[in-house]
Short mmCIF file of C-alpha atoms in Angstrom, two decimals:
data_model
loop_
_atom_site.label_atom_id
_atom_site.label_comp_id
_atom_site.label_asym_id
_atom_site.label_seq_id
_atom_site.Cartn_x
_atom_site.Cartn_y
_atom_site.Cartn_z
CA UNK A 1 0.00 0.00 0.00
CA UNK A 2 1.32 3.49 -0.92
CA UNK A 3 2.42 5.46 2.16
CA UNK A 4 0.13 8.38 2.99
CA UNK A 5 2.87 11.02 2.72
CA UNK A 6 3.66 9.85 -0.82
CA UNK A 7 0.00 10.20 -1.82
CA UNK A 8 -0.01 13.72 -0.39
CA UNK A 9 3.14 14.63 -2.33
CA UNK A 10 1.58 13.29 -5.55
CA UNK A 11 -1.70 15.16 -4.97
CA UNK A 12 -0.24 18.53 -3.97
CA UNK A 13 0.88 19.70 -7.43
CA UNK A 14 -2.33 18.85 -9.33
CA UNK A 15 -4.46 20.16 -6.43
CA UNK A 16 -2.64 23.48 -6.56
CA UNK A 17 -2.95 23.62 -10.35
CA UNK A 18 -6.64 22.76 -10.24
CA UNK A 19 -7.38 25.41 -7.63
CA UNK A 20 -5.34 27.97 -9.57
CA UNK A 21 -7.26 27.21 -12.76
CA UNK A 22 -10.64 27.38 -11.02
CA UNK A 23 -9.88 30.60 -9.15
CA UNK A 24 -8.14 32.24 -12.09
CA UNK A 25 -11.12 31.62 -14.39
CA UNK A 26 -13.88 32.35 -11.88
CA UNK A 27 -12.39 35.62 -10.63
CA UNK A 28 -12.70 37.16 -14.12
CA UNK A 29 -16.40 36.30 -14.26
CA UNK A 30 -16.84 37.56 -10.70
CA UNK A 31 -15.44 40.95 -11.75
CA UNK A 32 -18.14 41.38 -14.39
CA UNK A 33 -20.79 40.15 -11.96
CA UNK A 34 -19.70 42.77 -9.44
CA UNK A 35 -19.29 45.74 -11.79
CA UNK A 36 -21.70 45.34 -14.71
CA UNK A 37 -24.95 46.06 -12.79
CA UNK A 38 -23.66 49.53 -11.85
CA UNK A 39 -22.65 50.23 -15.45
CA UNK A 40 -26.01 49.02 -16.74
CA UNK A 41 -27.72 51.26 -14.17
CA UNK A 42 -25.96 54.33 -15.59
CA UNK A 43 -27.02 53.40 -19.12
CA UNK A 44 -30.60 52.65 -18.06
CA UNK A 45 -30.82 55.96 -16.22
CA UNK A 46 -29.65 57.79 -19.34
CA UNK A 47 -32.21 55.84 -21.35
CA UNK A 48 -35.07 56.83 -19.07
CA UNK A 49 -33.98 60.44 -19.53
CA UNK A 50 -34.37 60.17 -23.30
CA UNK A 51 -31.20 58.54 -24.68
CA UNK A 52 -32.59 55.65 -26.76
CA UNK A 53 -29.11 54.36 -27.63
CA UNK A 54 -28.24 54.10 -23.93
CA UNK A 55 -31.43 52.15 -23.25
CA UNK A 56 -30.69 49.76 -26.10
CA UNK A 57 -27.15 49.24 -24.82
CA UNK A 58 -28.47 48.58 -21.30
CA UNK A 59 -30.74 45.88 -22.73
CA UNK A 60 -27.85 44.30 -24.63
CA UNK A 61 -25.54 44.37 -21.63
CA UNK A 62 -28.20 42.79 -19.43
CA UNK A 63 -28.19 39.80 -21.79
CA UNK A 64 -24.39 39.66 -21.72
CA UNK A 65 -24.51 39.81 -17.91
CA UNK A 66 -26.96 36.91 -17.92
CA UNK A 67 -24.64 34.74 -20.02
CA UNK A 68 -21.58 35.56 -17.89
CA UNK A 69 -23.56 34.99 -14.69
CA UNK A 70 -24.65 31.54 -15.88
CA UNK A 71 -21.06 30.53 -16.64
CA UNK A 72 -19.92 32.02 -13.33
CA UNK A 73 -22.55 30.02 -11.47
CA UNK A 74 -21.04 26.81 -12.84
CA UNK A 75 -17.45 27.80 -12.05
CA UNK A 76 -18.46 29.00 -8.59
CA UNK A 77 -20.23 25.74 -7.84
CA UNK A 78 -17.12 23.84 -8.90
CA UNK A 79 -15.05 25.96 -6.52
CA UNK A 80 -17.35 25.24 -3.58
CA UNK A 81 -16.91 21.50 -4.08
CA UNK A 82 -13.15 21.84 -4.55
CA UNK A 83 -12.71 23.44 -1.14
CA UNK A 84 -13.81 20.22 0.52
CA UNK A 85 -12.50 17.72 -2.02
CA UNK A 86 -9.02 19.16 -2.55
CA UNK A 87 -8.39 20.63 0.90
CA UNK A 88 -10.19 18.40 3.42
CA UNK A 89 -7.62 19.15 6.12
CA UNK A 90 -8.47 22.85 5.97
CA UNK A 91 -12.24 22.39 6.05
CA UNK A 92 -12.17 19.66 8.68
CA UNK A 93 -10.27 21.83 11.12
CA UNK A 94 -11.45 25.33 10.25
CA UNK A 95 -14.79 24.70 8.57
CA UNK A 96 -16.73 26.10 11.53
CA UNK A 97 -14.71 29.32 11.30
CA UNK A 98 -15.23 29.77 7.54
CA UNK A 99 -18.76 28.40 7.20
CA UNK A 100 -20.64 31.63 7.97
CA UNK A 101 -18.79 33.59 5.28
CA UNK A 102 -19.54 30.92 2.68
CA UNK A 103 -23.22 30.83 3.71
CA UNK A 104 -23.57 34.62 3.44
CA UNK A 105 -21.87 34.55 0.05
CA UNK A 106 -24.39 31.96 -1.09
CA UNK A 107 -27.28 34.19 0.00
CA UNK A 108 -25.77 37.11 -1.90
CA UNK A 109 -25.42 34.93 -4.99
CA UNK A 110 -29.09 33.93 -4.93
CA UNK A 111 -30.23 37.52 -4.39
CA UNK A 112 -28.23 38.66 -7.41
CA UNK A 113 -29.54 35.75 -9.49
CA UNK A 114 -33.19 36.51 -8.63
CA UNK A 115 -32.99 40.21 -9.46
CA UNK A 116 -30.91 39.58 -12.58
CA UNK A 117 -33.66 37.28 -13.81
CA UNK A 118 -36.34 39.86 -13.07
CA UNK A 119 -34.33 42.58 -14.80
CA UNK A 120 -33.51 40.57 -17.93
CA UNK A 121 -37.09 39.37 -18.42
CA UNK A 122 -38.66 42.61 -17.23
CA UNK A 123 -38.02 44.57 -20.42
CA UNK A 124 -41.33 45.87 -21.86
CA UNK A 125 -43.16 44.31 -18.90
CA UNK A 126 -42.25 46.50 -15.92
CA UNK A 127 -42.66 50.22 -15.50
CA UNK A 128 -39.28 51.75 -16.54
CA UNK A 129 -38.72 53.44 -13.16
CA UNK A 130 -39.49 50.23 -11.29
CA UNK A 131 -37.51 48.14 -13.73
CA UNK A 132 -34.30 50.09 -13.13
CA UNK A 133 -34.63 49.53 -9.38
CA UNK A 134 -34.01 45.81 -9.94
CA UNK A 135 -30.37 46.71 -10.57
CA UNK A 136 -29.77 48.14 -7.10
CA UNK A 137 -30.04 44.80 -5.21
CA UNK A 138 -27.75 43.32 -7.88
CA UNK A 139 -25.13 46.00 -7.22
CA UNK A 140 -25.36 45.44 -3.47
CA UNK A 141 -25.38 41.62 -3.72
CA UNK A 142 -22.36 41.68 -6.04
CA UNK A 143 -20.43 43.74 -3.51
CA UNK A 144 -21.45 41.72 -0.44
CA UNK A 145 -20.92 38.35 -2.14
CA UNK A 146 -17.43 39.33 -3.23
CA UNK A 147 -16.69 40.73 0.22
CA UNK A 148 -17.50 37.44 1.95
CA UNK A 149 -15.39 35.42 -0.48
CA UNK A 150 -12.45 37.81 -0.16
CA UNK A 151 -12.85 37.70 3.62
CA UNK A 152 -12.12 33.95 3.55
CA UNK A 153 -8.92 34.53 1.61
CA UNK A 154 -7.99 37.43 3.87
CA UNK A 155 -8.56 35.15 6.86
CA UNK A 156 -6.04 32.69 5.41
CA UNK A 157 -3.52 35.55 5.42
CA UNK A 158 -4.54 36.85 8.85
CA UNK A 159 -6.44 34.14 10.78
CA UNK A 160 -8.75 35.33 13.57
CA UNK A 161 -12.02 34.51 15.30
CA UNK A 162 -11.14 31.31 17.15
CA UNK A 163 -8.97 29.74 19.81
CA UNK A 164 -6.92 26.62 19.24
CA UNK A 165 -6.30 24.32 22.22
CA UNK A 166 -4.23 21.17 21.71
CA UNK A 167 -4.91 21.31 17.98
CA UNK A 168 -8.69 21.67 18.43
CA UNK A 169 -10.51 24.82 17.28
CA UNK A 170 -12.83 26.26 19.95
CA UNK A 171 -14.51 29.57 20.83
CA UNK A 172 -15.38 30.32 17.20
CA UNK A 173 -16.42 33.90 16.47
CA UNK A 174 -17.56 34.00 12.82
CA UNK A 175 -17.84 37.80 12.70
CA UNK A 176 -14.29 38.23 13.99
CA UNK A 177 -13.14 35.76 11.34
CA UNK A 178 -14.97 37.63 8.56
CA UNK A 179 -13.79 41.08 9.69
CA UNK A 180 -10.16 40.09 10.17
CA UNK A 181 -7.34 42.61 9.98
CA UNK A 182 -6.50 41.84 6.34
CA UNK A 183 -9.99 42.12 4.86
CA UNK A 184 -10.54 45.91 4.60
CA UNK A 185 -7.58 46.62 2.33
CA UNK A 186 -7.70 43.29 0.52
CA UNK A 187 -11.38 43.71 -0.35
CA UNK A 188 -10.95 47.34 -1.40
CA UNK A 189 -8.03 46.31 -3.61
CA UNK A 190 -10.20 43.60 -5.21
CA UNK A 191 -13.22 45.92 -5.51
CA UNK A 192 -11.19 48.44 -7.49
CA UNK A 193 -9.65 45.63 -9.56
CA UNK A 194 -13.12 44.29 -10.44
CA UNK A 195 -14.29 47.64 -11.78
CA UNK A 196 -11.01 48.04 -13.66
CA UNK A 197 -11.31 44.61 -15.29
CA UNK A 198 -14.98 45.10 -16.22
CA UNK A 199 -14.52 48.75 -17.17
CA UNK A 200 -11.45 48.32 -19.34
CA UNK A 201 -12.79 45.00 -20.62
CA UNK A 202 -16.09 46.40 -21.91
CA UNK A 203 -14.46 49.58 -23.25
CA UNK A 204 -11.79 47.57 -25.06
CA UNK A 205 -14.41 45.59 -27.02
CA UNK A 206 -16.05 48.76 -28.32
CA UNK A 207 -12.71 50.49 -28.94
CA UNK A 208 -11.64 47.51 -31.05
CA UNK A 209 -14.91 47.73 -32.97
CA UNK A 210 -14.42 51.47 -33.46
CA UNK A 211 -10.98 50.86 -34.96
CA UNK A 212 -12.58 48.36 -37.35
CA UNK A 213 -15.11 50.92 -38.53
CA UNK A 214 -18.16 50.24 -36.33
CA UNK A 215 -19.00 53.76 -35.18
CA UNK A 216 -22.05 55.45 -33.75
CA UNK A 217 -23.75 56.49 -30.54
CA UNK A 218 -23.84 52.90 -29.22
CA UNK A 219 -20.10 52.53 -29.69
CA UNK A 220 -19.42 55.90 -28.06
CA UNK A 221 -21.41 54.92 -24.98
CA UNK A 222 -19.81 51.46 -25.00
CA UNK A 223 -16.40 53.11 -24.63
CA UNK A 224 -17.18 56.11 -22.45
CA UNK A 225 -19.39 54.62 -19.72
CA UNK A 226 -17.18 51.67 -18.65
CA UNK A 227 -14.00 53.68 -19.26
CA UNK A 228 -15.28 56.33 -16.84
CA UNK A 229 -15.74 53.74 -14.09
CA UNK A 230 -12.23 52.42 -14.69
CA UNK A 231 -10.73 55.90 -14.95
CA UNK A 232 -12.12 57.00 -11.59
CA UNK A 233 -10.80 53.98 -9.68
CA UNK A 234 -7.52 53.24 -11.47
CA UNK A 235 -5.54 56.13 -9.91
CA UNK A 236 -6.80 55.08 -6.45
CA UNK A 237 -5.61 51.49 -6.84
CA UNK A 238 -1.88 52.19 -6.23
CA UNK A 239 -2.81 54.07 -3.05
CA UNK A 240 -4.72 51.07 -1.69
CA UNK A 241 -1.91 48.80 -2.83
CA UNK A 242 0.62 50.90 -0.92
CA UNK A 243 -1.26 50.56 2.36
CA UNK A 244 -1.83 46.85 1.68
CA UNK A 245 1.92 46.49 1.24
CA UNK A 246 2.54 48.12 4.60
CA UNK A 247 0.15 45.65 6.22
CA UNK A 248 2.13 42.81 4.62
CA UNK A 249 5.34 44.28 6.05
CA UNK A 250 3.84 44.03 9.54
CA UNK A 251 1.92 40.73 9.32
CA UNK A 252 3.61 38.74 6.52
CA UNK A 253 7.20 40.01 6.32
CA UNK A 254 8.47 36.94 4.44
CA UNK A 255 6.00 37.63 1.61
CA UNK A 256 7.42 41.16 1.39
CA UNK A 257 10.96 39.75 1.42
CA UNK A 258 10.04 37.54 -1.54
CA UNK A 259 8.51 40.51 -3.38
CA UNK A 260 11.70 42.51 -2.86
CA UNK A 261 14.03 39.54 -3.42
CA UNK A 262 15.69 40.39 -0.11
CA UNK A 263 17.93 37.56 1.09
CA UNK A 264 18.97 39.09 4.41
CA UNK A 265 17.40 41.48 6.89
CA UNK A 266 18.61 44.99 6.10
CA UNK A 267 18.03 48.66 6.83
CA UNK A 268 17.67 51.42 4.23
CA UNK A 269 16.65 48.95 1.54
CA UNK A 270 16.47 50.32 -2.04
CA UNK A 271 13.79 49.39 -4.58
CA UNK A 272 15.12 47.13 -7.32
CA UNK A 273 13.51 46.14 -10.62
CA UNK A 274 13.94 42.88 -12.50
CA UNK A 275 16.65 40.40 -11.70
CA UNK A 276 16.68 36.68 -10.99
CA UNK A 277 16.85 35.34 -7.44
CA UNK A 278 19.22 32.38 -7.19
CA UNK A 279 21.69 31.04 -4.64
CA UNK A 280 20.30 33.46 -2.03
CA UNK A 281 21.02 36.59 -4.03
CA UNK A 282 19.43 38.77 -6.68
CA UNK A 283 21.25 38.81 -10.02
CA UNK A 284 20.80 41.28 -12.90
CA UNK A 285 18.54 43.71 -11.08
CA UNK A 286 18.21 47.46 -11.72
CA UNK A 287 18.35 49.65 -8.60
CA UNK A 288 16.10 52.70 -8.43
CA UNK A 289 18.44 55.61 -7.50
CA UNK A 290 16.54 56.61 -4.36
CA UNK A 291 18.31 55.20 -1.26
CA UNK A 292 15.96 53.45 1.15
CA UNK A 293 12.89 53.71 -1.12
CA UNK A 294 11.69 50.17 -0.34
CA UNK A 295 12.09 50.85 3.39
CA UNK A 296 10.07 54.04 3.06
CA UNK A 297 7.28 52.34 1.10
CA UNK A 298 7.08 49.55 3.68
CA UNK A 299 7.52 51.49 6.92
CA UNK A 300 7.30 55.23 6.08
CA UNK A 301 10.98 55.64 6.91
CA UNK A 302 13.97 55.57 4.58
CA UNK A 303 16.04 54.03 7.38
CA UNK A 304 13.54 51.31 8.34
CA UNK A 305 14.50 47.66 8.59
CA UNK A 306 12.94 45.07 6.27
CA UNK A 307 12.99 41.43 7.30
CA UNK A 308 14.85 39.15 4.89
CA UNK A 309 14.22 35.60 3.76
CA UNK A 310 16.95 34.41 6.13
CA UNK A 311 14.58 35.09 9.07
CA UNK A 312 12.83 31.74 8.50
CA UNK A 313 14.01 28.25 7.57
CA UNK A 314 14.28 27.51 3.86
CA UNK A 315 11.19 25.28 3.90
CA UNK A 316 9.08 28.24 5.08
CA UNK A 317 10.03 30.53 2.18
CA UNK A 318 7.80 31.04 -0.87
CA UNK A 319 9.14 30.61 -4.43
CA UNK A 320 10.76 34.00 -4.75
CA UNK A 321 10.92 34.45 -8.52
CA UNK A 322 7.24 33.65 -9.07
CA UNK A 323 6.18 36.08 -6.35
CA UNK A 324 8.58 38.79 -7.47
CA UNK A 325 7.81 38.58 -11.20
CA UNK A 326 4.05 38.49 -10.69
CA UNK A 327 4.21 41.52 -8.40
CA UNK A 328 6.32 43.53 -10.83
CA UNK A 329 4.06 42.64 -13.77
CA UNK A 330 1.05 43.80 -11.74
CA UNK A 331 2.71 47.08 -10.80
CA UNK A 332 4.01 47.67 -14.33
CA UNK A 333 0.62 47.16 -15.97
CA UNK A 334 -1.12 49.16 -13.26
CA UNK A 335 1.23 52.08 -13.88
CA UNK A 336 0.57 51.89 -17.62
CA UNK A 337 -3.20 51.91 -17.03
CA UNK A 338 -2.88 54.99 -14.82
CA UNK A 339 -1.05 56.65 -17.70
CA UNK A 340 -3.77 55.59 -20.15
CA UNK A 341 -6.61 57.06 -18.10
CA UNK A 342 -4.60 60.25 -17.56
CA UNK A 343 -4.24 60.66 -21.33
CA UNK A 344 -7.93 59.87 -21.87
CA UNK A 345 -9.00 62.33 -19.17
CA UNK A 346 -6.80 65.08 -20.60
CA UNK A 347 -8.10 64.48 -24.11
CA UNK A 348 -11.72 64.47 -22.92
CA UNK A 349 -11.18 67.75 -21.11
CA UNK A 350 -9.17 69.55 -23.81
CA UNK A 351 -10.22 67.92 -27.08
CA UNK A 352 -13.65 66.43 -26.45
CA UNK A 353 -14.86 67.06 -30.01
CA UNK A 354 -12.01 64.96 -31.42
CA UNK A 355 -11.79 62.44 -28.57
CA UNK A 356 -12.41 59.45 -30.83
CA UNK A 357 -9.98 60.61 -33.52
CA UNK A 358 -6.88 59.55 -31.57
CA UNK A 359 -5.99 56.16 -33.03
CA UNK A 360 -3.20 55.54 -30.54
CA UNK A 361 -5.45 56.23 -27.56
CA UNK A 362 -8.12 53.89 -28.95
CA UNK A 363 -5.47 51.23 -29.48
CA UNK A 364 -4.45 51.63 -25.86
CA UNK A 365 -8.07 51.25 -24.75
CA UNK A 366 -8.44 48.21 -27.03
CA UNK A 367 -5.63 46.35 -25.26
CA UNK A 368 -6.47 47.64 -21.78
CA UNK A 369 -9.05 44.91 -21.12
CA UNK A 370 -6.54 42.07 -21.47
CA UNK A 371 -3.94 44.12 -19.60
CA UNK A 372 -6.30 44.65 -16.64
CA UNK A 373 -7.03 40.91 -16.46
CA UNK A 374 -3.30 40.08 -16.46
CA UNK A 375 -2.67 42.65 -13.72
CA UNK A 376 -5.44 41.20 -11.56
CA UNK A 377 -4.30 37.60 -12.09
CA UNK A 378 -0.67 38.40 -11.27
CA UNK A 379 -1.86 40.26 -8.18
CA UNK A 380 -3.63 37.13 -6.98
CA UNK A 381 -0.55 35.04 -7.77
CA UNK A 382 1.46 37.39 -5.55
CA UNK A 383 -1.06 37.02 -2.74
CA UNK A 384 -1.50 33.25 -2.94
CA UNK A 385 2.00 32.05 -3.83
CA UNK A 386 3.54 34.61 -1.48
CA UNK A 387 1.71 32.98 1.45
CA UNK A 388 3.23 29.57 0.76
CA UNK A 389 4.02 27.15 2.29
CA UNK A 390 1.06 28.16 4.49
CA UNK A 391 -2.58 27.67 3.54
CA UNK A 392 -3.45 29.35 6.87
CA UNK A 393 -0.61 31.72 7.62
CA UNK A 394 1.56 30.44 10.44
CA UNK A 395 -0.91 27.70 11.46
CA UNK A 396 -1.40 25.10 8.72
CA UNK A 397 0.89 24.19 5.86
CA UNK A 398 -0.60 23.50 2.44
CA UNK A 399 0.52 19.87 2.44
CA UNK A 400 -1.34 19.36 5.72
CA UNK A 401 -4.59 20.48 4.11
CA UNK A 402 -4.43 18.67 0.76
CA UNK A 403 -6.26 15.43 0.03
CA UNK A 404 -4.35 12.15 -0.05
CA UNK A 405 -6.50 10.85 -2.93
CA UNK A 406 -4.86 9.49 -6.05
CA UNK A 407 -7.56 10.90 -8.35
CA UNK A 408 -6.52 14.56 -8.47
CA UNK A 409 -4.73 14.35 -11.83
CA UNK A 410 -7.92 12.91 -13.32
CA UNK A 411 -10.07 15.66 -11.80
CA UNK A 412 -7.63 18.29 -13.09
CA UNK A 413 -7.86 16.85 -16.59
CA UNK A 414 -11.64 16.75 -16.37
CA UNK A 415 -11.74 20.35 -15.14
CA UNK A 416 -9.60 21.53 -18.06
CA UNK A 417 -12.02 19.87 -20.48
CA UNK A 418 -15.07 21.37 -18.72
CA UNK A 419 -13.57 24.86 -18.72
CA UNK A 420 -12.59 24.60 -22.38
CA UNK A 421 -16.13 23.55 -23.28
CA UNK A 422 -17.64 26.35 -21.18
CA UNK A 423 -15.26 28.87 -22.70
CA UNK A 424 -16.02 27.82 -26.27
CA UNK A 425 -19.77 27.72 -25.61
CA UNK A 426 -19.77 31.08 -23.83
CA UNK A 427 -17.70 32.72 -26.54
CA UNK A 428 -19.98 31.24 -29.19
CA UNK A 429 -23.11 32.61 -27.54
CA UNK A 430 -21.61 36.08 -27.06
CA UNK A 431 -20.22 36.07 -30.59
CA UNK A 432 -23.63 35.11 -31.99
CA UNK A 433 -25.33 37.88 -30.02
CA UNK A 434 -22.75 40.41 -31.21
CA UNK A 435 -23.16 39.37 -34.85
CA UNK A 436 -26.94 39.63 -34.72
CA UNK A 437 -26.71 43.06 -33.09
CA UNK A 438 -24.24 44.15 -35.78
CA UNK A 439 -26.74 42.98 -38.41
CA UNK A 440 -29.32 45.33 -36.97
CA UNK A 441 -31.37 43.16 -34.60
CA UNK A 442 -32.50 45.14 -31.58
CA UNK A 443 -34.18 42.31 -29.69
CA UNK A 444 -32.87 38.76 -29.54
CA UNK A 445 -35.81 36.38 -29.56
CA UNK A 446 -35.64 32.83 -28.30
CA UNK A 447 -35.21 30.35 -31.16
CA UNK A 448 -37.59 28.01 -29.32
CA UNK A 449 -40.49 30.43 -28.87
CA UNK A 450 -43.27 31.30 -31.30
CA UNK A 451 -42.40 33.64 -34.14
CA UNK A 452 -43.26 37.25 -33.35
CA UNK A 453 -45.77 38.49 -35.96
CA UNK A 454 -46.06 42.00 -37.33
CA UNK A 455 -49.33 43.95 -37.02
CA UNK A 456 -50.25 43.18 -40.67
CA UNK A 457 -49.54 39.48 -40.16
CA UNK A 458 -51.69 39.43 -37.03
CA UNK A 459 -54.57 41.11 -38.90
CA UNK A 460 -54.30 38.59 -41.75
CA UNK A 461 -54.24 35.71 -39.28
CA UNK A 462 -57.41 37.00 -37.62
CA UNK A 463 -59.13 37.30 -40.99
CA UNK A 464 -58.24 33.71 -41.89
CA UNK A 465 -59.28 32.30 -38.53
CA UNK A 466 -62.01 29.64 -38.69
CA UNK A 467 -64.49 29.40 -35.88
CA UNK A 468 -64.67 25.85 -34.53
CA UNK A 469 -68.27 24.78 -33.70
CA UNK A 470 -68.97 23.68 -30.19
#
């Protein structure tokens, strides 16, 4: 019989890969679920006030939101099962601590689903001013649902809300666990990221169409409304990230050491870019010529001490290069996006009449959607990989939580197939909707329902009707 520790070693890699795939895919859909209702609300409000193009775009986006929500429901359900199947050690020991957050997230999900259904099928059926109100619970549910999920991850970085006696968890306080010290900044960082991903993502689609010659009021709104959401929050994101980094310096100093590639504890640490960490040193880096900049960013003092990787045994250090590269990619893209919105804001203020004539700006907007997704994903890689080898920081190692089943490679393969099928199907549906809209259809009818007749056809049908005798 295979020893248990060997089964754990074999399961750890595919379990990590499976969770990374599930989270990486679902988080993109969650961003649109969180941000799109607010964007649709703005369009619907403009439509009620007389902008027919805005109302048409709100209707189209509600259908897109419905498709993305359906795919997200599947990926989210998969994730909920994976928590118990892949990481039974975590849920067995800390399930009582995390259960309330998951339950409240589930309630938020159902609230958003109910009101999304009412909104999508309420067109031409509800009073316009009542119809638009269906979006407000969706906005709130998207925020609360994401908050409770992020709170679980924040808890893994800063565990709270329980007492552990002889390895047994007692005195559980679910509210203290949910509102742990890491959650305010981590959620705010994710909230801004969600609106950036959805904002730049939606704007990039219409900017790409504009560059290909599809121009009009719909396209203008499709760029301006989501870009405005992204433009407002993008400059605030580095500020939140700065304070989040200071929290890491206090509570997870080894993660910060990996981000900086700092082998030994030092004072007056400079900020360095690039480089490869090997043999306990950073090679090929570029030093920013501001002495002590990293110390200042971490502790508000140029002379402050930053803990190095040598402060813990080698088996308690995260993979430095993955953490460092992902962090620098996130920061680099984030800086570029701040520059993009600054250019767009300046052009809107100074050259509004020719705003859409700048090909280079539109090209920047067209690639900003993918760039925002990459920045968000690398940010999560920094957070998750930087916590390793701990699944619960300082309390439980990842190998202690993973399943000892020998089926994980099979489940990973199956998950890849399922996600590929969902991706192809989702893209096909959205592509079909886009094509039909481009061909001039303003209302997508169900292919399974009765054909909608014109007034003349209805009159002719009435004339041809034959009365059936009793």
